[in-house]
Amino acid sequence: MSQIEQRAIDAGSFISGLSRTLAAANGYLVERMHAAGLENLVPSHGDILIQLFDHDGMSMQELSAKIGRDPSTVTALVKKLADIGYVQTRKGDKDKRRIEVSLTHTGRGFKKEFESISRDLVKIQMLDIDSDDFEATCRTLIRIKKNFSEAILKESEE
């Protein structure tokens, strides 16, 4: 076992630490959204909304690919957003199997508040963090994600 592996074990699970960090960030987001009157939204809606704010009118498949989520997960998230009035869905004009998702007037109406919350999240995330350290952390997280993806692929081939 390498020194780095032993330090990771001694310090506790790195993945557990990531999970706790994500929970803290999500807690912050929920509090900010509630304060803004957006009680029905949850952090997992954010990826979809960001995509629709940038390019309104996308298919479920496009959304799934853009946010790197399983299509069934995207379908459930979009359904919830539609139920609370932030998005609408319709069948494609040319291909009736294609489901198009777009923002409603209500959904477009809270873009500024959404962007403000997102900017504040980034500001808090970066407090007392050197940009070089942050870049190294991002590279490391990308590598860890790739390691897990490759391990899943390898195991499925065996």
Coordinates of N, CA and C in Angstrom, one line a residue:
M1 N 0.8 -1.2 0.0 CA 0.0 0.0 0.0 C 0.9 1.2 0.0
S2 N 0.5 2.2 -0.9 CA 1.3 3.4 -1.0 C 1.0 4.3 0.2
Q3 N 1.9 5.3 0.4 CA 1.7 6.3 1.5 C 0.5 7.1 1.3
I4 N 0.1 7.4 0.1 CA -1.1 8.2 -0.2 C -2.3 7.3 0.1
E5 N -2.3 6.0 -0.2 CA -3.4 5.2 0.1 C -3.6 5.0 1.6
Q6 N -2.5 4.9 2.3 CA -2.5 4.8 3.8 C -3.1 6.1 4.4
R7 N -2.6 7.2 3.9 CA -3.1 8.5 4.4 C -4.6 8.7 4.2
A8 N -5.1 8.2 3.0 CA -6.5 8.3 2.7 C -7.3 7.4 3.7
I9 N -6.8 6.2 4.0 CA -7.5 5.4 5.0 C -7.4 6.0 6.3
D10 N -6.3 6.5 6.7 CA -6.1 7.1 8.1 C -7.0 8.3 8.2
A11 N -7.2 9.1 7.2 CA -8.0 10.3 7.3 C -9.5 10.1 7.1
G12 N -9.8 8.8 6.9 CA -11.3 8.5 6.6 C -11.5 8.4 5.1
S13 N -12.6 8.0 4.7 CA -12.9 7.8 3.3 C -13.0 9.1 2.6
F14 N -12.3 9.2 1.5 CA -12.3 10.4 0.7 C -13.7 10.6 0.0
I15 N -14.3 9.5 -0.4 CA -15.6 9.5 -1.0 C -16.6 9.9 0.0
S16 N -16.5 9.5 1.3 CA -17.4 9.9 2.3 C -17.2 11.5 2.5
G17 N -16.0 12.0 2.5 CA -15.8 13.4 2.6 C -16.4 14.2 1.4
L18 N -16.4 13.6 0.2 CA -17.0 14.2 -0.9 C -18.5 14.3 -0.7
S19 N -19.1 13.2 -0.2 CA -20.5 13.1 0.1 C -20.9 14.1 1.1
R20 N -20.1 14.3 2.2 CA -20.5 15.3 3.2 C -20.4 16.7 2.6
T21 N -19.4 17.0 1.7 CA -19.2 18.3 1.1 C -20.4 18.6 0.2
L22 N -20.8 17.6 -0.6 CA -22.0 17.8 -1.4 C -23.2 18.0 -0.6
A23 N -23.4 17.3 0.5 CA -24.6 17.5 1.4 C -24.6 18.9 1.9
A24 N -23.4 19.5 2.3 CA -23.3 20.8 2.8 C -23.7 21.8 1.7
A25 N -23.2 21.6 0.5 CA -23.5 22.5 -0.6 C -25.0 22.5 -0.9
N26 N -25.5 21.3 -0.9 CA -27.0 21.2 -1.2 C -27.8 21.8 -0.1
G27 N -27.3 21.7 1.2 CA -28.0 22.3 2.3 C -28.1 23.8 2.1
Y28 N -26.9 24.4 1.7 CA -26.8 25.8 1.4 C -27.8 26.2 0.3
L29 N -27.8 25.4 -0.8 CA -28.7 25.7 -1.9 C -30.2 25.7 -1.5
V30 N -30.5 24.7 -0.7 CA -31.9 24.6 -0.3 C -32.3 25.8 0.5
E31 N -31.5 26.2 1.5 CA -31.8 27.3 2.3 C -31.9 28.6 1.4
R32 N -31.0 28.8 0.5 CA -31.1 30.0 -0.4 C -32.4 29.9 -1.2
M33 N -32.7 28.7 -1.8 CA -33.9 28.6 -2.6 C -35.2 28.9 -1.8
H34 N -35.2 28.4 -0.6 CA -36.4 28.6 0.3 C -36.5 30.1 0.6
A35 N -35.4 30.7 0.9 CA -35.4 32.2 1.2 C -35.9 33.0 0.0
A36 N -35.7 32.5 -1.2 CA -36.1 33.1 -2.5 C -37.5 32.7 -2.9
G37 N -38.2 31.9 -2.1 CA -39.5 31.5 -2.4 C -39.6 30.3 -3.4
L38 N -38.5 29.6 -3.6 CA -38.4 28.5 -4.5 C -38.4 27.2 -3.8
E39 N -39.3 27.0 -2.9 CA -39.4 25.8 -2.0 C -39.5 24.5 -2.7
N40 N -40.1 24.5 -3.9 CA -40.4 23.3 -4.6 C -39.2 22.7 -5.4
L41 N -38.1 23.6 -5.5 CA -36.9 23.1 -6.2 C -36.0 22.4 -5.3
V42 N -35.2 21.5 -5.9 CA -34.2 20.8 -5.1 C -32.9 21.0 -6.0
P43 N -31.7 20.8 -5.3 CA -30.5 21.0 -6.1 C -30.3 20.2 -7.3
S44 N -30.9 19.0 -7.4 CA -30.8 18.2 -8.6 C -31.5 18.8 -9.8
H45 N -32.4 19.7 -9.6 CA -33.0 20.4 -10.7 C -32.1 21.4 -11.4
G46 N -31.1 21.8 -10.7 CA -30.2 22.8 -11.1 C -29.5 22.6 -12.5
D47 N -29.0 21.3 -12.7 CA -28.4 21.0 -13.9 C -29.3 21.2 -15.1
I48 N -30.5 20.8 -15.0 CA -31.5 20.9 -16.0 C -31.8 22.3 -16.3
L49 N -32.1 23.1 -15.3 CA -32.4 24.5 -15.4 C -31.3 25.3 -16.1
I50 N -30.0 25.0 -15.7 CA -28.9 25.7 -16.3 C -28.9 25.5 -17.8
Q51 N -29.1 24.2 -18.2 CA -29.1 23.9 -19.6 C -30.2 24.6 -20.3
L52 N -31.4 24.7 -19.7 CA -32.6 25.3 -20.4 C -32.4 26.8 -20.4
F53 N -31.8 27.4 -19.4 CA -31.5 28.8 -19.4 C -30.5 29.2 -20.5
D54 N -29.6 28.3 -20.8 CA -28.6 28.5 -21.9 C -29.2 28.2 -23.3
H55 N -30.1 27.2 -23.3 CA -30.6 26.8 -24.6 C -32.0 26.2 -24.4
D56 N -33.0 27.1 -24.4 CA -34.4 26.7 -24.1 C -34.9 25.8 -25.2
G57 N -35.5 24.8 -24.9 CA -36.1 23.9 -25.9 C -35.1 22.8 -26.3
M58 N -35.0 21.8 -25.4 CA -34.1 20.6 -25.7 C -34.9 19.4 -25.5
S59 N -34.4 18.3 -26.2 CA -35.0 17.0 -26.0 C -34.6 16.4 -24.7
M60 N -35.3 15.4 -24.2 CA -35.0 14.7 -23.0 C -33.6 14.0 -23.2
Q61 N -33.4 13.5 -24.4 CA -32.1 12.8 -24.7 C -30.9 13.8 -24.7
E62 N -31.2 15.0 -25.2 CA -30.1 16.1 -25.2 C -29.8 16.5 -23.8
L63 N -30.9 16.7 -23.0 CA -30.7 17.0 -21.6 C -29.9 15.9 -20.8
S64 N -30.3 14.7 -21.0 CA -29.6 13.6 -20.4 C -28.1 13.6 -20.7
A65 N -27.8 13.8 -22.0 CA -26.4 13.8 -22.4 C -25.6 15.0 -21.9
K66 N -26.3 16.1 -21.9 CA -25.6 17.4 -21.4 C -25.3 17.3 -19.9
I67 N -26.2 16.7 -19.1 CA -25.9 16.7 -17.7 C -25.4 15.4 -17.2
G68 N -25.2 14.4 -18.1 CA -24.5 13.2 -17.7 C -25.4 12.4 -16.7
R69 N -26.7 12.4 -16.9 CA -27.6 11.6 -16.0 C -28.3 10.6 -16.9
D70 N -28.7 9.6 -16.2 CA -29.5 8.5 -16.8 C -30.9 9.1 -17.3
P71 N -31.3 8.7 -18.5 CA -32.6 9.3 -19.0 C -33.8 9.1 -18.1
S72 N -33.8 8.0 -17.4 CA -35.0 7.9 -16.4 C -34.9 8.9 -15.3
T73 N -33.7 9.2 -14.9 CA -33.6 10.2 -13.8 C -34.0 11.6 -14.4
V74 N -33.5 11.9 -15.6 CA -33.9 13.2 -16.2 C -35.4 13.3 -16.4
T75 N -36.0 12.2 -16.8 CA -37.5 12.2 -17.0 C -38.2 12.5 -15.6
A76 N -37.7 11.9 -14.6 CA -38.3 12.1 -13.2 C -38.1 13.6 -12.8
L77 N -36.9 14.1 -13.0 CA -36.7 15.5 -12.7 C -37.5 16.5 -13.5
V78 N -37.6 16.2 -14.8 CA -38.4 17.1 -15.7 C -39.9 17.0 -15.3
K79 N -40.3 15.8 -15.0 CA -41.7 15.7 -14.6 C -42.0 16.6 -13.3
K80 N -41.1 16.5 -12.4 CA -41.3 17.3 -11.1 C -41.3 18.8 -11.5
L81 N -40.4 19.2 -12.4 CA -40.3 20.6 -12.8 C -41.6 21.0 -13.5
A82 N -42.1 20.1 -14.3 CA -43.4 20.4 -15.0 C -44.5 20.5 -14.1
D83 N -44.6 19.6 -13.1 CA -45.6 19.6 -12.1 C -45.7 20.9 -11.3
I84 N -44.5 21.5 -11.1 CA -44.5 22.7 -10.3 C -44.5 24.0 -11.2
G85 N -44.6 23.8 -12.5 CA -44.8 24.9 -13.4 C -43.6 25.6 -13.9
Y86 N -42.4 25.0 -13.8 CA -41.2 25.7 -14.3 C -40.8 25.3 -15.8
V87 N -41.3 24.1 -16.2 CA -41.0 23.6 -17.5 C -42.3 23.0 -18.1
Q88 N -42.3 22.9 -19.4 CA -43.3 22.2 -20.1 C -42.7 21.2 -21.1
T89 N -43.4 20.2 -21.4 CA -43.0 19.2 -22.4 C -44.0 19.1 -23.5
R90 N -43.5 18.7 -24.6 CA -44.4 18.4 -25.8 C -43.7 17.4 -26.7
K91 N -44.5 16.7 -27.5 CA -43.9 15.8 -28.5 C -43.3 16.6 -29.6
G92 N -42.2 16.1 -30.2 CA -41.5 16.7 -31.3 C -42.4 16.9 -32.5
D93 N -42.2 17.9 -33.3 CA -43.0 18.1 -34.5 C -42.7 17.0 -35.5
K94 N -41.5 16.7 -35.8 CA -41.1 15.7 -36.8 C -41.2 14.3 -36.3
D95 N -40.7 14.1 -35.0 CA -40.6 12.8 -34.4 C -41.4 12.8 -33.1
K96 N -42.6 12.1 -33.2 CA -43.5 12.1 -32.0 C -42.9 11.4 -30.8
R97 N -41.9 10.6 -31.0 CA -41.2 9.9 -29.9 C -40.3 10.8 -29.1
R98 N -39.9 11.9 -29.8 CA -39.0 12.9 -29.2 C -39.8 13.8 -28.2
I99 N -39.4 13.9 -27.0 CA -40.0 14.8 -26.0 C -39.2 16.1 -25.9
E100 N -39.8 17.2 -26.2 CA -39.1 18.5 -26.1 C -39.4 19.1 -24.7
V101 N -38.4 19.7 -24.1 CA -38.6 20.4 -22.8 C -38.2 21.8 -23.0
S102 N -39.1 22.7 -22.5 CA -38.8 24.1 -22.5 C -39.3 24.8 -21.2
L103 N -38.7 26.0 -21.0 CA -39.1 26.7 -19.8 C -40.5 27.4 -20.0
T104 N -41.2 27.5 -18.9 CA -42.4 28.2 -18.9 C -42.1 29.7 -18.6
H105 N -43.1 30.5 -18.6 CA -42.9 31.9 -18.3 C -42.4 32.0 -16.8
T106 N -43.0 31.2 -15.9 CA -42.5 31.1 -14.5 C -41.1 30.7 -14.4
G107 N -40.7 29.7 -15.2 CA -39.3 29.2 -15.2 C -38.4 30.2 -15.6
R108 N -38.7 30.9 -16.7 CA -37.8 32.0 -17.2 C -37.7 33.1 -16.2
G109 N -38.8 33.3 -15.4 CA -38.9 34.5 -14.5 C -38.0 34.4 -13.3
F110 N -37.5 33.3 -13.0 CA -36.6 33.3 -11.8 C -35.1 33.1 -12.2
K111 N -34.8 33.3 -13.4 CA -33.4 33.1 -13.9 C -32.4 34.0 -13.1
K112 N -32.7 35.3 -12.9 CA -31.8 36.2 -12.2 C -31.5 35.7 -10.8
E113 N -32.6 35.3 -10.1 CA -32.4 34.7 -8.7 C -31.6 33.5 -8.7
F114 N -31.8 32.6 -9.7 CA -31.1 31.4 -9.8 C -29.6 31.7 -10.1
E115 N -29.3 32.6 -11.0 CA -27.9 33.0 -11.3 C -27.3 33.6 -10.0
S116 N -28.0 34.4 -9.3 CA -27.5 35.0 -8.1 C -27.1 33.9 -7.0
I117 N -28.0 33.0 -6.8 CA -27.7 31.9 -5.9 C -26.5 31.1 -6.4
S118 N -26.4 30.8 -7.7 CA -25.3 30.1 -8.2 C -23.9 30.8 -8.0
R119 N -23.9 32.2 -8.3 CA -22.7 33.0 -8.1 C -22.3 32.9 -6.6
D120 N -23.2 33.0 -5.7 CA -22.9 33.0 -4.3 C -22.4 31.6 -3.9
L121 N -22.9 30.6 -4.5 CA -22.4 29.2 -4.2 C -20.9 29.1 -4.6
V122 N -20.6 29.7 -5.7 CA -19.2 29.6 -6.2 C -18.3 30.5 -5.3
K123 N -18.8 31.6 -4.9 CA -18.0 32.5 -4.0 C -17.7 31.8 -2.7
I124 N -18.7 31.1 -2.1 CA -18.5 30.4 -0.9 C -17.5 29.2 -1.1
Q125 N -17.7 28.5 -2.2 CA -16.9 27.4 -2.5 C -15.4 27.8 -2.6
M126 N -15.1 29.0 -3.0 CA -13.8 29.4 -3.3 C -13.1 30.2 -2.2
L127 N -13.8 30.4 -1.1 CA -13.3 31.1 0.1 C -12.0 30.4 0.6
D128 N -10.9 31.2 0.7 CA -9.6 30.7 1.2 C -9.1 29.5 0.4
I129 N -9.4 29.5 -0.9 CA -8.9 28.4 -1.7 C -8.0 29.0 -2.8
D130 N -6.8 28.6 -2.9 CA -5.9 29.1 -3.9 C -6.3 28.5 -5.3
S131 N -6.3 29.3 -6.3 CA -6.7 28.9 -7.6 C -5.9 27.6 -8.1
D132 N -4.6 27.6 -7.9 CA -3.8 26.4 -8.3 C -4.3 25.2 -7.5
D133 N -4.6 25.3 -6.2 CA -5.1 24.2 -5.5 C -6.4 23.7 -6.0
F134 N -7.3 24.7 -6.4 CA -8.6 24.3 -6.9 C -8.5 23.6 -8.2
E135 N -7.6 24.1 -9.1 CA -7.4 23.4 -10.4 C -6.9 22.0 -10.1
A136 N -6.0 21.8 -9.2 CA -5.4 20.4 -8.9 C -6.5 19.5 -8.4
T137 N -7.4 20.1 -7.5 CA -8.5 19.3 -7.0 C -9.5 18.9 -8.1
C138 N -9.8 19.8 -9.0 CA -10.6 19.5 -10.1 C -10.0 18.4 -11.0
R139 N -8.7 18.5 -11.3 CA -8.1 17.4 -12.1 C -8.2 16.1 -11.4
T140 N -7.9 16.1 -10.1 CA -8.0 14.9 -9.3 C -9.4 14.3 -9.3
L141 N -10.4 15.1 -9.1 CA -11.8 14.6 -9.1 C -12.1 14.0 -10.5
I142 N -11.7 14.7 -11.5 CA -12.0 14.1 -12.9 C -11.3 12.8 -13.0
R143 N -10.1 12.6 -12.5 CA -9.4 11.4 -12.6 C -10.1 10.3 -11.8
I144 N -10.5 10.6 -10.6 CA -11.2 9.7 -9.7 C -12.5 9.2 -10.4
K145 N -13.2 10.1 -11.0 CA -14.5 9.8 -11.7 C -14.1 8.8 -12.9
K146 N -13.1 9.1 -13.6 CA -12.7 8.3 -14.7 C -12.3 6.9 -14.2
N147 N -11.6 6.9 -13.1 CA -11.2 5.6 -12.5 C -12.4 4.7 -12.3
F148 N -13.4 5.3 -11.6 CA -14.6 4.5 -11.3 C -15.3 4.1 -12.6
S149 N -15.4 5.0 -13.6 CA -16.1 4.6 -14.8 C -15.4 3.5 -15.5
E150 N -14.0 3.6 -15.5 CA -13.2 2.5 -16.2 C -13.4 1.2 -15.4
A151 N -13.5 1.2 -14.1 CA -13.6 0.0 -13.3 C -15.0 -0.6 -13.6
I152 N -16.0 0.2 -13.7 CA -17.4 -0.3 -14.0 C -17.3 -1.0 -15.4
L153 N -16.7 -0.3 -16.3 CA -16.6 -0.9 -17.7 C -15.9 -2.2 -17.7
K154 N -14.8 -2.2 -17.0 CA -13.9 -3.4 -17.0 C -14.7 -4.6 -16.3
E155 N -15.4 -4.3 -15.2 CA -16.2 -5.4 -14.5 C -17.3 -5.9 -15.4
S156 N -17.9 -5.0 -16.2 CA -19.0 -5.4 -17.0 C -18.6 -6.3 -18.2
E157 N -17.3 -6.1 -18.5 CA -16.7 -6.9 -19.6 C -16.3 -8.3 -19.2
E158 N -16.1 -8.5 -17.9 CA -15.6 -9.7 -17.4 C -16.7 -10.8 -17.2

